[in-house]
Amino acid sequence: MTRTAFITGITGQDGSYLTELLLEQGYEVHGSVRRTSTLERSRLAHLYADPDIYNQRLFLHYADLDDPTTLRRILHRVQPQELYHLAGQSHVGLSFEIPETTCEFTAMGTLRLLEILRDLPEPPRFFHATSSEMFGRPAQSPQTESTPLAPINPYGCAKAFATQMVRVYRDSHGLFMVNGILYNHESPRRGENFVTRKICHAAAAIKLKQQKELSLGDTSAQRDWGHARDYVRGMWLALSHAVPGDYVFATGKVHSVQDVIETAFAAVDLDWRDYVRFDSHFLRPSEPLHLVGDASKAKAELGWSPTTSFADLIREMTQAELGALSLKEPQGNA
Ligand code: F7E
């Protein structure tokens, strides 16, 4: 029988890759989209354009995390067997500017969803996309599923609240609920205000003489960066497993923002020193430290491991930017 999945945040980077994966696996996929004045759905454009998919096996519904009545109505109607909760305000720097909005969507929005699920006649298996940011500056490196939560920014606090709530609902109400503790994961579909995409875009735009320089904040910051396509596979494997639990999804390798710069500029044969500038505007009030994940549990129980190296990821992103920007270049007379 066809399985039905529901995705919050379906129009985002992870939502679009997960939709592709689930469609390949034969699922019927539903997703919630925010009703805004702009229709930002470009990551799904190739799927809507396919008449065998859009409104046949892929369905979009207007709903949002701050409108639980609408969400409840849709979930009662769709009755998914699996729900992937990917929506939320996910920019760490921005969470210092808009902490209340961040907590409203990321913390309270998740709790509202849990309450809806608890009341469904057959609650779906639930995946919560949580974040390494809730570890803050951990004493232990690499981190595992049992590393204590000690967030140092509003986004991390919201994720810590939501993660702990998911544990409470799993343990107290016996629901099949998973926290995927996701370390940074990137791709050509990453939002432009995240550092990898910003750098890869700039390297390509400078190469094509469409941009002059690149301004960045702390380039010594380090992260554990993997490919988003690998991480959505982990989400699906976690909900396909016999028992629910929490899983770290990470590469176990750290690189600095400086490494991203050098890899991206080398991919377009430019010397980064000629173009990269420091701008204190992009500094954050605090930076997490030593965020690197130990995904041994996901490997042992789900057979999950990342497949894309850091250098391949950054090169793929830079090449994708070159391709997209070249299409926009004014074409000469043939
Ligand atoms: O920053 C530094 C910045 O914004 C990475 C989200 O998916 O991963 C992501 O959060 C680092 C930070 O990602 C700029 O200070 C320097 O140290 O790409 P990012 P993030 O904050 O790590 C986690 C796991 C999540 O859960 C989040 O949702 O890069 N950095 N200069 C900069 N960052 C940005 N954005 N822009 C700069 O100009």
mmCIF file of C-alpha atoms and ligand atoms in Angstrom:
data_model
loop_
_atom_site.group_PDB
_atom_site.id
_atom_site.type_symbol
_atom_site.label_atom_id
_atom_site.label_comp_id
_atom_site.label_asym_id
_atom_site.label_seq_id
_atom_site.Cartn_x
_atom_site.Cartn_y
_atom_site.Cartn_z
ATOM 1 C CA MET A 1 0.000 0.000 0.000
ATOM 2 C CA THR A 2 1.210 3.530 -0.784
ATOM 3 C CA ARG A 3 2.674 5.290 2.238
ATOM 4 C CA THR A 4 1.783 8.907 2.852
ATOM 5 C CA ALA A 5 4.259 11.425 4.242
ATOM 6 C CA PHE A 6 3.742 15.019 5.335
ATOM 7 C CA ILE A 7 6.585 17.574 5.352
ATOM 8 C CA THR A 8 6.586 20.940 7.104
ATOM 9 C CA GLY A 9 9.144 23.184 5.410
ATOM 10 C CA ILE A 10 8.759 21.325 2.098
ATOM 11 C CA THR A 11 9.944 24.324 0.053
ATOM 12 C CA GLY A 12 13.322 24.524 1.818
ATOM 13 C CA GLN A 13 16.620 22.862 0.959
ATOM 14 C CA ASP A 14 15.964 19.712 2.997
ATOM 15 C CA GLY A 15 12.266 19.619 2.146
ATOM 16 C CA SER A 16 12.966 19.533 -1.573
ATOM 17 C CA TYR A 17 15.580 16.749 -1.344
ATOM 18 C CA LEU A 18 13.375 14.750 1.005
ATOM 19 C CA THR A 19 10.408 15.121 -1.353
ATOM 20 C CA GLU A 20 12.496 13.720 -4.212
ATOM 21 C CA LEU A 21 13.672 10.797 -2.077
ATOM 22 C CA LEU A 22 10.176 9.912 -0.837
ATOM 23 C CA LEU A 23 8.676 10.139 -4.334
ATOM 24 C CA GLU A 24 11.424 7.793 -5.563
ATOM 25 C CA GLN A 25 10.484 5.416 -2.757
ATOM 26 C CA GLY A 26 6.861 5.392 -3.965
ATOM 27 C CA TYR A 27 5.351 7.654 -1.287
ATOM 28 C CA GLU A 28 2.509 10.111 -1.707
ATOM 29 C CA VAL A 29 3.973 13.378 -0.387
ATOM 30 C CA HIS A 30 2.095 16.290 1.181
ATOM 31 C CA GLY A 31 3.643 19.505 2.401
ATOM 32 C CA SER A 32 2.653 22.720 4.093
ATOM 33 C CA VAL A 33 3.575 26.058 2.552
ATOM 34 C CA ARG A 34 3.230 29.502 4.068
ATOM 35 C CA ARG A 35 0.733 31.793 2.401
ATOM 36 C CA THR A 36 2.849 34.866 1.688
ATOM 37 C CA SER A 37 2.802 37.503 -0.995
ATOM 38 C CA THR A 38 5.699 35.814 -2.795
ATOM 39 C CA LEU A 39 5.672 32.256 -4.055
ATOM 40 C CA GLU A 40 9.166 31.081 -3.137
ATOM 41 C CA ARG A 41 8.983 27.503 -4.334
ATOM 42 C CA SER A 42 11.805 27.379 -6.842
ATOM 43 C CA ARG A 43 13.370 24.288 -5.252
ATOM 44 C CA LEU A 44 10.243 22.294 -6.149
ATOM 45 C CA ALA A 45 9.706 23.868 -9.577
ATOM 46 C CA HIS A 46 10.881 20.760 -11.479
ATOM 47 C CA LEU A 47 8.321 18.659 -9.591
ATOM 48 C CA TYR A 48 5.353 20.967 -10.163
ATOM 49 C CA ALA A 49 6.183 21.112 -13.825
ATOM 50 C CA ASP A 50 5.676 17.334 -14.022
ATOM 51 C CA PRO A 51 1.961 16.563 -14.547
ATOM 52 C CA ASP A 52 2.486 12.972 -13.381
ATOM 53 C CA ILE A 53 3.696 14.250 -10.018
ATOM 54 C CA TYR A 54 2.096 17.547 -9.002
ATOM 55 C CA ASN A 55 -1.416 16.976 -7.641
ATOM 56 C CA GLN A 56 -1.016 13.274 -8.425
ATOM 57 C CA ARG A 57 1.627 12.200 -5.890
ATOM 58 C CA LEU A 58 2.747 15.559 -4.511
ATOM 59 C CA PHE A 59 0.254 17.885 -2.802
ATOM 60 C CA LEU A 60 0.807 21.293 -1.213
ATOM 61 C CA HIS A 61 -1.393 22.834 1.482
ATOM 62 C CA TYR A 62 -1.430 26.347 2.855
ATOM 63 C CA ALA A 63 -0.685 26.121 6.576
ATOM 64 C CA ASP A 64 1.751 27.487 9.100
ATOM 65 C CA LEU A 65 3.115 26.649 12.517
ATOM 66 C CA ASP A 66 1.361 29.669 14.059
ATOM 67 C CA ASP A 67 -2.019 28.473 12.781
ATOM 68 C CA PRO A 68 -2.648 25.170 14.579
ATOM 69 C CA THR A 69 -6.324 24.966 13.592
ATOM 70 C CA THR A 70 -5.480 24.841 9.908
ATOM 71 C CA LEU A 71 -2.657 22.374 10.486
ATOM 72 C CA ARG A 72 -4.927 20.152 12.577
ATOM 73 C CA ARG A 73 -7.618 20.174 9.872
ATOM 74 C CA ILE A 74 -5.128 19.261 7.143
ATOM 75 C CA LEU A 75 -3.481 16.501 9.178
ATOM 76 C CA HIS A 76 -6.886 14.988 10.006
ATOM 77 C CA ARG A 77 -7.662 14.930 6.311
ATOM 78 C CA VAL A 78 -4.312 13.659 5.020
ATOM 79 C CA GLN A 79 -3.659 11.161 7.847
ATOM 80 C CA PRO A 80 0.029 10.703 7.033
ATOM 81 C CA GLN A 81 1.945 7.694 8.291
ATOM 82 C CA GLU A 82 5.126 9.773 8.548
ATOM 83 C CA LEU A 83 5.586 13.437 9.383
ATOM 84 C CA TYR A 84 8.900 15.229 8.824
ATOM 85 C CA HIS A 85 9.025 18.508 10.720
ATOM 86 C CA LEU A 86 11.618 20.696 8.981
ATOM 87 C CA ALA A 87 10.009 24.152 9.195
ATOM 88 C CA GLY A 88 11.203 26.976 11.425
ATOM 89 C CA GLN A 89 13.350 30.092 11.567
ATOM 90 C CA SER A 90 16.758 28.494 10.997
ATOM 91 C CA HIS A 91 19.231 31.376 10.759
ATOM 92 C CA VAL A 92 21.353 31.577 13.907
ATOM 93 C CA GLY A 93 22.565 35.167 13.373
ATOM 94 C CA LEU A 94 19.002 36.341 12.710
ATOM 95 C CA SER A 95 17.775 34.644 15.893
ATOM 96 C CA PHE A 96 19.627 37.335 17.892
ATOM 97 C CA GLU A 97 17.601 39.999 16.033
ATOM 98 C CA ILE A 98 14.220 38.239 16.202
ATOM 99 C CA PRO A 99 14.358 35.935 19.248
ATOM 100 C CA GLU A 100 10.612 35.973 19.854
ATOM 101 C CA THR A 101 9.744 35.005 16.285
ATOM 102 C CA THR A 102 12.436 32.312 16.404
ATOM 103 C CA CYS A 103 11.010 30.803 19.594
ATOM 104 C CA GLU A 104 7.431 31.201 18.396
ATOM 105 C CA PHE A 105 8.072 29.112 15.287
ATOM 106 C CA THR A 106 10.899 26.800 16.296
ATOM 107 C CA ALA A 107 9.951 26.083 19.921
ATOM 108 C CA MET A 108 6.218 26.758 20.306
ATOM 109 C CA GLY A 109 5.441 25.777 16.714
ATOM 110 C CA THR A 110 6.906 22.333 17.404
ATOM 111 C CA LEU A 111 4.987 21.957 20.662
ATOM 112 C CA ARG A 112 1.728 22.878 18.899
ATOM 113 C CA LEU A 113 2.425 20.232 16.301
ATOM 114 C CA LEU A 114 3.097 17.616 18.995
ATOM 115 C CA GLU A 115 -0.238 18.443 20.610
ATOM 116 C CA ILE A 116 -2.034 17.997 17.290
ATOM 117 C CA LEU A 117 -0.312 14.659 16.674
ATOM 118 C CA ARG A 118 -1.195 13.357 20.129
ATOM 119 C CA ASP A 119 -4.897 13.785 19.307
ATOM 120 C CA LEU A 120 -4.855 12.165 15.864
ATOM 121 C CA PRO A 121 -6.647 8.790 15.689
ATOM 122 C CA GLU A 122 -3.413 7.223 14.363
ATOM 123 C CA PRO A 123 -0.454 9.478 15.149
ATOM 124 C CA PRO A 124 2.182 9.370 12.406
ATOM 125 C CA ARG A 125 5.832 8.545 12.977
ATOM 126 C CA PHE A 126 7.421 11.932 13.632
ATOM 127 C CA PHE A 127 10.866 13.263 12.663
ATOM 128 C CA HIS A 128 12.035 16.498 14.268
ATOM 129 C CA ALA A 129 14.939 18.209 12.476
ATOM 130 C CA THR A 130 16.931 19.557 15.385
ATOM 131 C CA SER A 131 20.398 21.039 15.488
ATOM 132 C CA SER A 132 23.936 20.788 16.818
ATOM 133 C CA GLU A 133 23.442 24.440 17.871
ATOM 134 C CA MET A 134 21.744 23.225 21.038
ATOM 135 C CA PHE A 135 25.147 21.977 22.311
ATOM 136 C CA GLY A 136 26.605 25.519 22.351
ATOM 137 C CA ARG A 137 30.182 25.179 23.583
ATOM 138 C CA PRO A 138 30.213 21.553 24.710
ATOM 139 C CA ALA A 139 32.835 20.113 27.043
ATOM 140 C CA GLN A 140 32.796 16.907 25.006
ATOM 141 C CA SER A 141 33.952 16.534 21.390
ATOM 142 C CA PRO A 142 32.692 14.930 19.234
ATOM 143 C CA GLN A 143 29.131 15.157 20.538
ATOM 144 C CA THR A 144 26.702 12.250 20.769
ATOM 145 C CA GLU A 145 22.974 11.865 21.433
ATOM 146 C CA SER A 146 23.678 12.084 25.184
ATOM 147 C CA THR A 147 25.840 15.231 25.211
ATOM 148 C CA PRO A 148 24.201 17.764 27.593
ATOM 149 C CA LEU A 149 22.265 20.608 25.951
ATOM 150 C CA ALA A 150 23.830 24.031 26.635
ATOM 151 C CA PRO A 151 22.730 26.445 23.895
ATOM 152 C CA ILE A 152 24.293 29.907 23.595
ATOM 153 C CA ASN A 153 21.923 31.632 21.164
ATOM 154 C CA PRO A 154 18.131 32.068 20.842
ATOM 155 C CA TYR A 155 17.960 29.562 17.975
ATOM 156 C CA GLY A 156 19.800 26.918 20.029
ATOM 157 C CA CYS A 157 17.504 27.575 23.009
ATOM 158 C CA ALA A 158 14.413 27.118 20.840
ATOM 159 C CA LYS A 159 15.805 23.870 19.408
ATOM 160 C CA ALA A 160 16.737 22.606 22.879
ATOM 161 C CA PHE A 161 13.172 23.223 24.101
ATOM 162 C CA ALA A 162 11.627 21.489 21.087
ATOM 163 C CA THR A 163 14.059 18.556 21.276
ATOM 164 C CA GLN A 164 13.344 17.944 24.926
ATOM 165 C CA MET A 165 9.582 18.181 24.258
ATOM 166 C CA VAL A 166 9.901 15.519 21.555
ATOM 167 C CA ARG A 167 11.632 13.285 24.127
ATOM 168 C CA VAL A 168 8.832 13.959 26.622
ATOM 169 C CA TYR A 169 6.110 13.065 24.108
ATOM 170 C CA ARG A 170 7.986 9.917 23.082
ATOM 171 C CA ASP A 171 8.606 8.757 26.638
ATOM 172 C CA SER A 172 5.339 9.876 28.266
ATOM 173 C CA HIS A 173 2.816 9.284 25.504
ATOM 174 C CA GLY A 174 4.500 6.328 23.796
ATOM 175 C CA LEU A 175 4.593 8.052 20.397
ATOM 176 C CA PHE A 176 7.090 7.138 17.622
ATOM 177 C CA MET A 177 9.177 10.313 17.677
ATOM 178 C CA VAL A 178 12.736 10.933 16.521
ATOM 179 C CA ASN A 179 15.096 13.849 17.030
ATOM 180 C CA GLY A 180 17.603 14.060 14.192
ATOM 181 C CA ILE A 181 20.485 16.112 15.578
ATOM 182 C CA LEU A 182 21.676 17.647 12.338
ATOM 183 C CA TYR A 183 25.059 19.277 11.932
ATOM 184 C CA ASN A 184 25.509 21.851 9.149
ATOM 185 C CA HIS A 185 24.383 20.439 5.830
ATOM 186 C CA GLU A 186 24.635 22.299 2.574
ATOM 187 C CA SER A 187 24.012 21.986 -1.150
ATOM 188 C CA PRO A 188 23.418 24.159 -4.206
ATOM 189 C CA ARG A 189 19.886 24.625 -2.785
ATOM 190 C CA ARG A 190 21.112 26.206 0.477
ATOM 191 C CA GLY A 191 19.662 29.652 1.284
ATOM 192 C CA GLU A 192 21.893 32.511 0.161
ATOM 193 C CA ASN A 193 22.370 33.948 3.651
ATOM 194 C CA PHE A 194 24.221 30.863 4.953
ATOM 195 C CA VAL A 195 27.963 31.121 4.747
ATOM 196 C CA THR A 196 28.800 28.273 2.334
ATOM 197 C CA ARG A 197 26.296 29.391 -0.293
ATOM 198 C CA LYS A 198 27.277 33.033 0.169
ATOM 199 C CA ILE A 199 30.942 32.179 -0.475
ATOM 200 C CA CYS A 200 30.336 29.796 -3.401
ATOM 201 C CA HIS A 201 27.963 32.292 -5.005
ATOM 202 C CA ALA A 202 30.484 35.117 -4.600
ATOM 203 C CA ALA A 203 33.398 33.079 -5.998
ATOM 204 C CA ALA A 204 31.357 32.283 -9.114
ATOM 205 C CA ALA A 205 29.964 35.826 -9.470
ATOM 206 C CA ILE A 206 33.451 37.361 -9.108
ATOM 207 C CA LYS A 207 34.786 34.930 -11.704
ATOM 208 C CA LEU A 208 32.063 36.070 -14.112
ATOM 209 C CA LYS A 209 32.736 39.734 -13.212
ATOM 210 C CA GLN A 210 29.222 40.121 -11.790
ATOM 211 C CA GLN A 211 30.510 40.936 -8.265
ATOM 212 C CA LYS A 212 33.628 42.743 -7.060
ATOM 213 C CA GLU A 213 34.292 41.482 -3.529
ATOM 214 C CA LEU A 214 32.991 39.339 -0.688
ATOM 215 C CA SER A 215 32.411 40.634 2.871
ATOM 216 C CA LEU A 216 32.387 38.135 5.721
ATOM 217 C CA GLY A 217 32.437 37.985 9.514
ATOM 218 C CA ASP A 218 34.434 35.433 11.519
ATOM 219 C CA THR A 219 36.324 33.288 9.009
ATOM 220 C CA SER A 220 38.071 31.277 11.734
ATOM 221 C CA ALA A 221 34.708 29.759 12.816
ATOM 222 C CA GLN A 222 34.633 25.989 12.403
ATOM 223 C CA ARG A 223 31.787 23.644 11.574
ATOM 224 C CA ASP A 224 31.079 20.012 10.659
ATOM 225 C CA TRP A 225 29.701 20.404 7.108
ATOM 226 C CA GLY A 226 28.034 17.637 5.069
ATOM 227 C CA HIS A 227 25.768 17.328 2.017
ATOM 228 C CA ALA A 228 22.018 17.852 2.590
ATOM 229 C CA ARG A 229 21.127 14.917 0.341
ATOM 230 C CA ASP A 230 22.876 12.554 2.773
ATOM 231 C CA TYR A 231 21.046 14.067 5.746
ATOM 232 C CA VAL A 232 17.541 13.659 4.319
ATOM 233 C CA ARG A 233 18.335 9.977 3.689
ATOM 234 C CA GLY A 234 19.122 9.755 7.402
ATOM 235 C CA MET A 235 15.711 11.259 8.215
ATOM 236 C CA TRP A 236 13.916 8.638 6.170
ATOM 237 C CA LEU A 237 16.024 5.771 7.571
ATOM 238 C CA ALA A 238 15.266 6.943 11.119
ATOM 239 C CA LEU A 239 11.500 6.780 10.540
ATOM 240 C CA SER A 240 11.819 3.424 8.762
ATOM 241 C CA HIS A 241 13.625 1.880 11.749
ATOM 242 C CA ALA A 242 11.831 -0.511 14.110
ATOM 243 C CA VAL A 243 12.117 1.692 17.196
ATOM 244 C CA PRO A 244 12.270 5.465 17.713
ATOM 245 C CA GLY A 245 15.312 7.237 19.130
ATOM 246 C CA ASP A 246 17.546 10.263 18.732
ATOM 247 C CA TYR A 247 20.343 10.267 16.136
ATOM 248 C CA VAL A 248 23.310 12.516 15.409
ATOM 249 C CA PHE A 249 23.814 13.089 11.669
ATOM 250 C CA ALA A 250 27.283 14.521 11.041
ATOM 251 C CA THR A 251 30.515 13.878 9.134
ATOM 252 C CA GLY A 252 32.784 13.919 12.210
ATOM 253 C CA LYS A 253 35.170 16.312 10.394
ATOM 254 C CA VAL A 254 35.661 20.020 11.067
ATOM 255 C CA HIS A 255 36.585 22.759 8.625
ATOM 256 C CA SER A 256 36.785 26.522 8.983
ATOM 257 C CA VAL A 257 34.969 29.216 7.021
ATOM 258 C CA GLN A 258 38.467 29.998 5.693
ATOM 259 C CA ASP A 259 38.632 26.441 4.247
ATOM 260 C CA VAL A 260 35.334 27.094 2.447
ATOM 261 C CA ILE A 261 36.767 30.315 0.978
ATOM 262 C CA GLU A 262 39.975 28.652 -0.224
ATOM 263 C CA THR A 263 38.167 25.652 -1.752
ATOM 264 C CA ALA A 264 35.536 27.761 -3.537
ATOM 265 C CA PHE A 265 37.989 30.322 -4.960
ATOM 266 C CA ALA A 266 40.398 27.569 -6.031
ATOM 267 C CA ALA A 267 37.491 25.932 -7.897
ATOM 268 C CA VAL A 268 37.259 29.035 -10.108
ATOM 269 C CA ASP A 269 41.045 29.650 -10.294
ATOM 270 C CA LEU A 270 41.016 32.902 -8.323
ATOM 271 C CA ASP A 271 43.197 34.058 -5.425
ATOM 272 C CA TRP A 272 40.772 34.735 -2.558
ATOM 273 C CA ARG A 273 43.167 37.321 -1.035
ATOM 274 C CA ASP A 274 42.241 39.735 -3.815
ATOM 275 C CA TYR A 275 38.520 39.701 -3.010
ATOM 276 C CA VAL A 276 37.637 38.728 0.582
ATOM 277 C CA ARG A 277 37.035 41.545 3.101
ATOM 278 C CA PHE A 278 36.197 41.533 6.793
ATOM 279 C CA ASP A 279 32.923 43.181 7.840
ATOM 280 C CA SER A 280 32.061 43.328 11.549
ATOM 281 C CA HIS A 281 28.376 43.545 10.580
ATOM 282 C CA PHE A 282 28.473 39.747 10.073
ATOM 283 C CA LEU A 283 29.939 38.969 13.511
ATOM 284 C CA ARG A 284 27.569 37.341 16.010
ATOM 285 C CA PRO A 285 27.321 38.197 19.722
ATOM 286 C CA SER A 286 28.583 34.691 20.506
ATOM 287 C CA GLU A 287 29.912 31.748 18.524
ATOM 288 C CA PRO A 288 29.573 28.067 19.412
ATOM 289 C CA LEU A 289 32.812 26.104 19.701
ATOM 290 C CA HIS A 290 33.925 22.557 18.883
ATOM 291 C CA LEU A 291 30.714 21.519 17.137
ATOM 292 C CA VAL A 292 31.548 18.167 15.569
ATOM 293 C CA GLY A 293 29.299 15.146 15.635
ATOM 294 C CA ASP A 294 29.772 11.439 16.292
ATOM 295 C CA ALA A 295 27.272 9.628 14.047
ATOM 296 C CA SER A 296 28.234 6.104 15.178
ATOM 297 C CA LYS A 297 24.734 5.361 16.470
ATOM 298 C CA ALA A 298 23.158 6.280 13.098
ATOM 299 C CA LYS A 299 25.761 4.105 11.378
ATOM 300 C CA ALA A 300 25.248 1.107 13.678
ATOM 301 C CA GLU A 301 21.438 1.208 13.861
ATOM 302 C CA LEU A 302 20.414 2.762 10.528
ATOM 303 C CA GLY A 303 23.387 1.921 8.298
ATOM 304 C CA TRP A 304 23.774 5.675 7.657
ATOM 305 C CA SER A 305 27.014 7.391 6.748
ATOM 306 C CA PRO A 306 27.768 10.551 4.778
ATOM 307 C CA THR A 307 28.922 10.047 1.187
ATOM 308 C CA THR A 308 30.174 13.493 0.095
ATOM 309 C CA SER A 309 33.500 14.993 1.190
ATOM 310 C CA PHE A 310 33.810 18.637 2.233
ATOM 311 C CA ALA A 311 35.893 19.537 -0.855
ATOM 312 C CA ASP A 312 33.450 17.833 -3.239
ATOM 313 C CA LEU A 313 30.526 19.605 -1.572
ATOM 314 C CA ILE A 314 32.063 23.076 -1.922
ATOM 315 C CA ARG A 315 33.184 22.391 -5.492
ATOM 316 C CA GLU A 316 29.694 21.143 -6.431
ATOM 317 C CA MET A 317 28.119 24.280 -4.925
ATOM 318 C CA THR A 318 30.553 26.588 -6.712
ATOM 319 C CA GLN A 319 30.048 24.846 -10.071
ATOM 320 C CA ALA A 320 26.270 25.063 -9.624
ATOM 321 C CA GLU A 321 26.554 28.824 -9.027
ATOM 322 C CA LEU A 322 28.723 29.220 -12.115
ATOM 323 C CA GLY A 323 26.132 27.340 -14.163
ATOM 324 C CA ALA A 324 23.190 29.363 -12.813
ATOM 325 C CA LEU A 325 24.948 32.729 -13.165
ATOM 326 C CA SER A 326 26.207 31.957 -16.684
ATOM 327 C CA LEU A 327 22.601 31.431 -17.775
ATOM 328 C CA LYS A 328 21.813 34.946 -16.561
ATOM 329 C CA GLU A 329 24.734 36.521 -18.482
ATOM 330 C CA PRO A 330 23.712 38.735 -21.400
ATOM 331 C CA GLN A 331 24.081 36.622 -24.546
ATOM 332 C CA GLY A 332 26.177 38.123 -27.387
ATOM 333 C CA ASN A 333 24.918 38.220 -30.972
ATOM 334 C CA ALA A 334 25.540 34.921 -32.641
HETATM 335 O O1 F7E B 1 27.260 30.182 9.676
HETATM 336 C C1 F7E B 1 30.260 32.321 10.165
HETATM 337 C C2 F7E B 1 29.154 32.351 11.207
HETATM 338 O O2 F7E B 1 24.992 30.907 8.970
HETATM 339 C C3 F7E B 1 28.387 29.356 9.787
HETATM 340 C C4 F7E B 1 21.949 26.509 10.195
HETATM 341 O O3 F7E B 1 21.528 25.552 9.259
HETATM 342 O O4 F7E B 1 23.793 25.147 10.875
HETATM 343 C C5 F7E B 1 23.444 26.429 10.386
HETATM 344 O O5 F7E B 1 23.833 27.442 11.300
HETATM 345 C C6 F7E B 1 29.543 30.106 10.405
HETATM 346 C C7 F7E B 1 29.180 30.899 11.664
HETATM 347 O O6 F7E B 1 25.404 28.497 9.700
HETATM 348 C C8 F7E B 1 29.509 34.953 7.774
HETATM 349 O O7 F7E B 1 29.453 33.294 12.232
HETATM 350 C C9 F7E B 1 31.240 34.285 8.923
HETATM 351 O O8 F7E B 1 30.203 30.715 12.614
HETATM 352 O O9 F7E B 1 26.237 29.243 7.536
HETATM 353 P P1 F7E B 1 25.934 29.743 8.885
HETATM 354 P P2 F7E B 1 25.253 28.178 11.262
HETATM 355 O O10 F7E B 1 25.136 29.397 12.087
HETATM 356 O O11 F7E B 1 26.318 27.210 11.633
HETATM 357 C C10 F7E B 1 23.180 24.771 12.117
HETATM 358 C C11 F7E B 1 23.576 23.344 12.437
HETATM 359 C C12 F7E B 1 21.717 25.013 12.135
HETATM 360 O O12 F7E B 1 20.951 24.269 12.748
HETATM 361 C C13 F7E B 1 21.236 26.262 11.523
HETATM 362 O O13 F7E B 1 19.838 26.205 11.268
HETATM 363 O O14 F7E B 1 29.996 31.094 9.473
HETATM 364 N N1 F7E B 1 30.204 33.443 9.213
HETATM 365 N N2 F7E B 1 30.835 35.215 8.038
HETATM 366 C C14 F7E B 1 29.111 33.824 8.522
HETATM 367 N N3 F7E B 1 27.872 33.313 8.461
HETATM 368 C C15 F7E B 1 26.973 33.906 7.639
HETATM 369 N N4 F7E B 1 25.731 33.396 7.540
HETATM 370 N N5 F7E B 1 27.318 35.027 6.891
HETATM 371 C C16 F7E B 1 28.568 35.586 6.924
HETATM 372 O O15 F7E B 1 28.854 36.568 6.259
#
